[in-house]
Structures are given as C-alpha cells and as structure tokens.
Amino acid sequence: MKVVLFCGGYGMRMRDGVSDLPKPMHQVGPRPLIWHVMRYYAHFGHKDFVLCLGYGAHHIKDFFLNYDETASNDFVLRGTDVELLGSDIKDWTITFAHTGLDSPIGERLRRVRKHVEGEEMFLANYADVLTNAPLNTMIEKFRESDKVGGLLAVPPQSAFHCVNLGEGDEISSISTLQEMPLWENGGYLMFRPEVFEHLEEDCDLIGDVCAPLAKEGRMMAFRHRGFWQPADTVKERTALEAAYQSGTRPWMLWDAPDRDPLQAAIAELQRLDC
C-alpha cells in the first residue's frame, strides 16, 4: 500500500534560528524523523512512499541520494570493502514530488494524485509524529468500512489542567485534558481515492475535506492510548532524542528483540497478510 508523506512545510515551531532543515529532517538518534516514520510503515510491509516536497526539499533528497546504511546497520569492514549485515531501504520505492513551497496539505495531496491512482486505498502522514499504534488493525477496520477516510485519534497532549466551575465561581473539579473525553488528530491517516473528489485547489486537508466528510458520517477514527509523540517544537524533539538515548524507543517496533516470541510471530504473520 502506498504511503504519502507531507514533508514540505516550514515547521516554524521547530525553528531555532540556526538550521534551515525542514521539520521531518531533524534528528532522533542517528536518523531524521521522516526515516523513523518510514521505518514504522516498512515494518508493516508498506514500502512504497510518495514524498510531498516543498521547503527544504534538497535536504530530504540529499539524505536519500547519499544514504549511509552503516549509520543504522551492522557491517563488516575488510580492508576498504564494506559488507552490510542488514539494510534499511534497499527494497523501498520512494517518489520525490515537488508540491509547492507554500502549499497547504490538501493541495500537496491533490498534486500527487497521479502517484496513487489505481490504489484501493492509501496511507498518509505528516512525517513528524512517532507512535506504536497497531497499523494492521487500523487498516483492516478501515478496509471493512465504507468510509472515505480514517485517522488515528489520540488524547490531547497538553499538560494544562481544566477547571470546571459551578455557581458562584466555585470550582467543582480539576482534571487534565487527557482525562476528558477529548481526542485529537494523531496524524496517521488513510483514504480511499474518493477523497480526491473533495480536494479543491489550495484547500486544507483536515478543515476543508475531512471535517465536512465527518459531518456526513464518512470518516472513522482509531482510538489509541499507547505511545504517541509529536515533534512540533524543539522541546518535543529534544524529549524524543532523550528517550532514544536512554533506550526507551517504543515507536521502533522493527527493533524490539525483547518482544515475546509468540507476539512477534503473530505480528509478522499480520504483516505478510496485509
């Protein structure tokens, strides 16, 4: 199944005044965010990617054109000859498509329509959010539905406390956002081709397309209370880097040797059947 990645935005909340890297190219460990997202999809057998390029496109192209397998794979060096003991991307197909410097997400998707034609459905992602959500389960539920689109729904991540007020400004309760019956868009999306019939020029994907479809009952959600971490700010990316360096990497499903063997076997069967 093809995976469309929106990786052409400016990422203003990640700007540090020094680097001109697009947000998906900021590092977590030895690899950029976009690589971690792509490895997640590849783990479930989805290795055909369409990159919607814009700002900082040269950084993304240079990374893959000059890809260094030794950064994340074991190898043997014999003199000057390198023998890889593993590989990340040799069986990946990556389409690099320029979709405009200032295009909104909906327009970026509209411009890559020809690259997903003929697909029963396709996946999409902002390329800067990491999770351990069960992708196979999400896809199967979506396939069994008649919906045009679906998205991963996660609890709000804000640390603010919500104050419920009674009469006379008396506080009746205080709770975190995560404790309230609220969900936000987790950035892991899937669509049927019908979505292109709703994409107008320069539209916003969520506000202009998904929201009206939701009102018509043609969108579905996949609730996930497990690991989910965005990298919208320098603070959030720093937290991901700290987690990586500490060995706490729940999103790296492809690199979990301590998984229960039975569960690992089930996961592999699900991947092959997808």
Tab-separated table of C-alpha atoms in Angstrom:
chain	number	residue	atom	x	y	z
A	1	MET	CA	0.000	0.000	0.000
A	2	LYS	CA	1.363	3.449	-0.903
A	3	VAL	CA	2.252	5.936	1.822
A	4	VAL	CA	2.003	9.686	1.119
A	5	LEU	CA	4.222	11.794	3.377
A	6	PHE	CA	3.685	15.542	3.746
A	7	CYS	CA	7.206	16.852	4.286
A	8	GLY	CA	7.244	20.287	2.649
A	9	GLY	CA	6.168	22.657	5.412
A	10	TYR	CA	8.313	25.282	7.112
A	11	GLY	CA	7.897	23.861	10.629
A	12	MET	CA	8.021	27.308	12.212
A	13	ARG	CA	7.612	25.985	15.753
A	14	MET	CA	10.804	23.982	15.256
A	15	ARG	CA	12.849	26.930	14.022
A	16	ASP	CA	15.905	27.523	16.213
A	17	GLY	CA	17.269	30.456	14.228
A	18	VAL	CA	20.271	28.444	13.071
A	19	SER	CA	19.252	25.417	10.988
A	20	ASP	CA	17.188	25.585	7.800
A	21	LEU	CA	16.226	21.924	7.998
A	22	PRO	CA	12.572	21.072	7.356
A	23	LYS	CA	10.957	19.585	10.449
A	24	PRO	CA	10.933	15.940	9.257
A	25	MET	CA	14.712	16.102	8.805
A	26	HIS	CA	15.521	16.865	12.442
A	27	GLN	CA	17.423	14.028	14.061
A	28	VAL	CA	16.263	11.423	16.553
A	29	GLY	CA	19.300	9.278	17.207
A	30	PRO	CA	21.345	8.792	14.012
A	31	ARG	CA	18.373	9.243	11.674
A	32	PRO	CA	15.827	12.018	10.942
A	33	LEU	CA	12.175	11.933	11.980
A	34	ILE	CA	10.997	11.066	8.479
A	35	TRP	CA	13.162	7.933	8.496
A	36	HIS	CA	11.585	6.741	11.758
A	37	VAL	CA	8.106	7.272	10.297
A	38	MET	CA	9.027	5.404	7.115
A	39	ARG	CA	10.601	2.518	9.060
A	40	TYR	CA	7.345	2.227	11.024
A	41	TYR	CA	5.360	1.777	7.800
A	42	ALA	CA	8.011	-0.527	6.310
A	43	HIS	CA	7.787	-2.697	9.438
A	44	PHE	CA	4.161	-3.409	8.491
A	45	GLY	CA	5.094	-4.106	4.876
A	46	HIS	CA	4.285	-0.714	3.313
A	47	LYS	CA	7.424	0.362	1.464
A	48	ASP	CA	6.155	2.438	-1.470
A	49	PHE	CA	6.451	6.090	-0.462
A	50	VAL	CA	5.416	9.358	-2.111
A	51	LEU	CA	7.189	12.357	-0.582
A	52	CYS	CA	5.346	15.684	-0.986
A	53	LEU	CA	8.299	18.056	-1.086
A	54	GLY	CA	8.382	21.817	-0.562
A	55	TYR	CA	10.546	23.808	1.806
A	56	GLY	CA	13.985	22.250	2.324
A	57	ALA	CA	13.448	19.639	-0.395
A	58	HIS	CA	17.182	19.438	-1.111
A	59	HIS	CA	17.869	18.220	2.429
A	60	ILE	CA	15.450	15.327	2.023
A	61	LYS	CA	16.689	14.403	-1.458
A	62	ASP	CA	20.340	14.577	-0.411
A	63	PHE	CA	19.680	12.342	2.584
A	64	PHE	CA	18.258	9.531	0.477
A	65	LEU	CA	20.513	10.013	-2.551
A	66	ASN	CA	23.556	9.725	-0.282
A	67	TYR	CA	22.052	7.252	2.173
A	68	ASP	CA	24.532	5.697	4.589
A	69	GLU	CA	23.394	2.192	5.530
A	70	THR	CA	26.192	1.864	8.089
A	71	ALA	CA	24.601	4.501	10.350
A	72	SER	CA	21.874	2.094	11.487
A	73	ASN	CA	23.068	-1.354	10.367
A	74	ASP	CA	25.870	-3.680	11.430
A	75	PHE	CA	28.610	-4.275	8.885
A	76	VAL	CA	31.985	-5.912	8.363
A	77	LEU	CA	34.920	-3.911	7.019
A	78	ARG	CA	37.509	-5.917	5.091
A	79	GLY	CA	40.208	-3.545	4.015
A	80	THR	CA	38.209	-0.915	2.164
A	81	ASP	CA	35.294	-3.212	1.330
A	82	VAL	CA	32.113	-2.911	3.386
A	83	GLU	CA	29.868	-5.941	3.847
A	84	LEU	CA	26.473	-4.919	5.227
A	85	LEU	CA	24.830	-7.308	7.671
A	86	GLY	CA	21.491	-5.577	7.271
A	87	SER	CA	19.728	-2.930	5.205
A	88	ASP	CA	17.009	-0.348	5.748
A	89	ILE	CA	15.861	0.912	2.379
A	90	LYS	CA	17.092	-1.404	-0.389
A	91	ASP	CA	13.537	-2.682	-1.002
A	92	TRP	CA	11.846	0.731	-0.649
A	93	THR	CA	10.389	2.699	-3.564
A	94	ILE	CA	10.462	6.464	-2.985
A	95	THR	CA	8.820	9.005	-5.286
A	96	PHE	CA	10.062	12.576	-4.803
A	97	ALA	CA	7.342	15.035	-5.878
A	98	HIS	CA	7.599	18.809	-5.621
A	99	THR	CA	4.225	20.053	-4.395
A	100	GLY	CA	4.912	23.774	-3.924
A	101	LEU	CA	6.747	25.894	-1.412
A	102	ASP	CA	3.682	27.307	0.333
A	103	SER	CA	1.037	24.706	-0.491
A	104	PRO	CA	-1.397	23.629	2.259
A	105	ILE	CA	-1.650	19.908	2.975
A	106	GLY	CA	-4.769	19.409	0.859
A	107	GLU	CA	-3.080	20.961	-2.157
A	108	ARG	CA	0.012	18.796	-1.663
A	109	LEU	CA	-2.179	15.698	-1.708
A	110	ARG	CA	-4.078	16.940	-4.764
A	111	ARG	CA	-0.795	17.352	-6.658
A	112	VAL	CA	0.314	13.741	-6.114
A	113	ARG	CA	-2.992	12.192	-7.192
A	114	LYS	CA	-1.369	10.553	-10.224
A	115	HIS	CA	1.072	8.723	-7.956
A	116	VAL	CA	-1.672	6.882	-6.046
A	117	GLU	CA	-4.078	6.224	-8.899
A	118	GLY	CA	-5.255	2.645	-9.076
A	119	GLU	CA	-4.916	2.122	-5.324
A	120	GLU	CA	-7.850	0.686	-3.394
A	121	MET	CA	-6.742	2.878	-0.515
A	122	PHE	CA	-3.589	4.660	0.593
A	123	LEU	CA	-1.929	5.872	3.768
A	124	ALA	CA	-0.825	9.420	4.605
A	125	ASN	CA	1.242	11.044	7.328
A	126	TYR	CA	2.742	14.378	8.386
A	127	ALA	CA	6.182	12.721	8.688
A	128	ASP	CA	6.938	14.166	12.107
A	129	VAL	CA	4.907	12.104	14.618
A	130	LEU	CA	6.010	8.781	16.130
A	131	THR	CA	3.752	6.058	17.548
A	132	ASN	CA	3.461	2.348	18.283
A	133	ALA	CA	-0.165	2.171	17.109
A	134	PRO	CA	-1.239	-1.196	15.590
A	135	LEU	CA	-1.283	-0.209	11.924
A	136	ASN	CA	-2.515	-3.571	10.627
A	137	THR	CA	-5.570	-3.385	12.869
A	138	MET	CA	-6.281	0.152	11.730
A	139	ILE	CA	-6.057	-0.819	8.064
A	140	GLU	CA	-8.280	-3.866	8.495
A	141	LYS	CA	-11.000	-1.861	10.257
A	142	PHE	CA	-10.849	0.766	7.550
A	143	ARG	CA	-10.956	-1.816	4.764
A	144	GLU	CA	-14.090	-3.350	6.283
A	145	SER	CA	-15.808	0.039	6.441
A	146	ASP	CA	-17.390	2.161	3.730
A	147	LYS	CA	-15.673	5.360	4.889
A	148	VAL	CA	-13.706	7.738	2.677
A	149	GLY	CA	-11.095	8.484	5.312
A	150	GLY	CA	-9.826	7.485	8.714
A	151	LEU	CA	-7.353	8.869	11.219
A	152	LEU	CA	-5.563	7.920	14.395
A	153	ALA	CA	-7.232	9.636	17.364
A	154	VAL	CA	-5.140	10.268	20.480
A	155	PRO	CA	-5.779	12.037	23.813
A	156	PRO	CA	-4.734	15.714	23.898
A	157	GLN	CA	-1.078	16.085	24.838
A	158	SER	CA	-1.259	19.436	26.621
A	159	ALA	CA	-0.210	19.460	30.296
A	160	PHE	CA	-2.739	22.166	31.195
A	161	HIS	CA	-5.383	21.469	33.828
A	162	CYS	CA	-9.040	22.108	33.047
A	163	VAL	CA	-11.130	23.789	35.752
A	164	ASN	CA	-14.849	23.031	35.933
A	165	LEU	CA	-16.804	25.892	37.508
A	166	GLY	CA	-20.094	25.752	39.350
A	167	GLU	CA	-22.397	28.501	40.550
A	168	GLY	CA	-20.710	31.423	42.275
A	169	ASP	CA	-17.390	30.554	40.565
A	170	GLU	CA	-16.942	27.578	42.871
A	171	ILE	CA	-14.541	25.017	41.405
A	172	SER	CA	-16.308	21.684	41.127
A	173	SER	CA	-13.367	19.702	39.750
A	174	ILE	CA	-9.896	19.943	38.237
A	175	SER	CA	-8.694	17.482	35.637
A	176	THR	CA	-6.075	17.133	32.919
A	177	LEU	CA	-7.006	17.233	29.258
A	178	GLN	CA	-6.068	13.571	28.968
A	179	GLU	CA	-8.775	12.697	31.498
A	180	MET	CA	-11.506	14.397	29.490
A	181	PRO	CA	-13.491	12.739	26.663
A	182	LEU	CA	-11.498	14.596	24.024
A	183	TRP	CA	-9.446	13.253	21.121
A	184	GLU	CA	-7.140	14.934	18.638
A	185	ASN	CA	-5.909	14.085	15.175
A	186	GLY	CA	-2.845	11.874	15.597
A	187	GLY	CA	-1.538	12.446	12.070
A	188	TYR	CA	-1.739	8.840	10.836
A	189	LEU	CA	-4.294	8.948	8.034
A	190	MET	CA	-5.770	6.621	5.437
A	191	PHE	CA	-8.019	7.360	2.484
A	192	ARG	CA	-9.880	5.863	-0.400
A	193	PRO	CA	-9.350	7.557	-3.800
A	194	GLU	CA	-12.765	9.192	-3.476
A	195	VAL	CA	-11.064	11.800	-1.278
A	196	PHE	CA	-9.692	13.462	-4.428
A	197	GLU	CA	-13.239	14.362	-5.467
A	198	HIS	CA	-13.356	16.639	-2.415
A	199	LEU	CA	-9.939	18.272	-2.830
A	200	GLU	CA	-10.233	21.773	-4.228
A	201	GLU	CA	-7.270	23.925	-5.164
A	202	ASP	CA	-5.271	25.207	-2.175
A	203	CYS	CA	-7.561	23.531	0.359
A	204	ASP	CA	-6.751	22.371	3.852
A	205	LEU	CA	-6.996	18.595	4.149
A	206	ILE	CA	-8.491	18.375	7.634
A	207	GLY	CA	-10.572	21.551	7.842
A	208	ASP	CA	-11.857	21.693	4.263
A	209	VAL	CA	-12.124	17.994	3.437
A	210	CYS	CA	-12.144	15.721	6.485
A	211	ALA	CA	-14.388	17.935	8.610
A	212	PRO	CA	-17.234	18.053	6.023
A	213	LEU	CA	-16.847	14.316	5.391
A	214	ALA	CA	-17.101	13.723	9.146
A	215	LYS	CA	-20.385	15.638	9.270
A	216	GLU	CA	-21.684	13.271	6.597
A	217	GLY	CA	-20.584	10.240	8.638
A	218	ARG	CA	-17.878	9.305	6.132
A	219	MET	CA	-14.810	9.453	8.402
A	220	MET	CA	-13.729	6.997	11.085
A	221	ALA	CA	-11.255	7.130	13.965
A	222	PHE	CA	-8.899	4.642	15.565
A	223	ARG	CA	-8.523	5.415	19.265
A	224	HIS	CA	-5.018	4.930	20.618
A	225	ARG	CA	-3.886	5.485	24.211
A	226	GLY	CA	-0.465	3.961	23.705
A	227	PHE	CA	2.720	5.755	22.750
A	228	TRP	CA	2.258	8.796	20.525
A	229	GLN	CA	4.688	11.695	20.381
A	230	PRO	CA	4.736	14.689	18.025
A	231	ALA	CA	7.802	16.801	17.294
A	232	ASP	CA	6.132	20.154	16.676
A	233	THR	CA	8.517	22.059	18.938
A	234	VAL	CA	12.196	21.966	19.878
A	235	LYS	CA	11.146	20.796	23.358
A	236	GLU	CA	9.228	17.816	21.957
A	237	ARG	CA	12.035	16.811	19.619
A	238	THR	CA	14.519	17.084	22.499
A	239	ALA	CA	12.284	14.769	24.540
A	240	LEU	CA	12.305	12.208	21.704
A	241	GLU	CA	16.070	12.417	21.462
A	242	ALA	CA	16.406	11.903	25.225
A	243	ALA	CA	14.101	8.877	25.022
A	244	TYR	CA	16.162	7.439	22.167
A	245	GLN	CA	19.444	7.916	24.012
A	246	SER	CA	18.005	6.300	27.162
A	247	GLY	CA	16.932	3.235	25.165
A	248	THR	CA	13.217	3.981	25.609
A	249	ARG	CA	12.068	3.655	21.992
A	250	PRO	CA	8.504	2.276	21.904
A	251	TRP	CA	7.921	3.526	18.354
A	252	MET	CA	10.781	1.387	16.986
A	253	LEU	CA	8.687	-1.757	16.538
A	254	TRP	CA	11.214	-3.017	13.969
A	255	ASP	CA	13.961	-3.084	16.587
A	256	ALA	CA	12.400	-4.859	19.567
A	257	PRO	CA	14.384	-8.063	20.272
A	258	ASP	CA	12.808	-8.363	23.717
A	259	ARG	CA	9.292	-8.846	22.331
A	260	ASP	CA	7.515	-12.024	23.285
A	261	PRO	CA	8.341	-14.572	20.514
A	262	LEU	CA	4.690	-15.536	20.066
A	263	GLN	CA	3.628	-11.914	19.717
A	264	ALA	CA	6.497	-11.281	17.321
A	265	ALA	CA	5.405	-14.240	15.182
A	266	ILE	CA	1.787	-13.020	15.170
A	267	ALA	CA	2.934	-9.543	14.163
A	268	GLU	CA	4.987	-10.990	11.311
A	269	LEU	CA	2.052	-13.047	10.045
A	270	GLN	CA	-0.161	-9.979	10.161
A	271	ARG	CA	2.447	-8.011	8.224
A	272	LEU	CA	2.692	-10.639	5.499
A	273	ASP	CA	-1.082	-10.906	5.235
A	274	CYS	CA	-1.557	-7.132	4.878
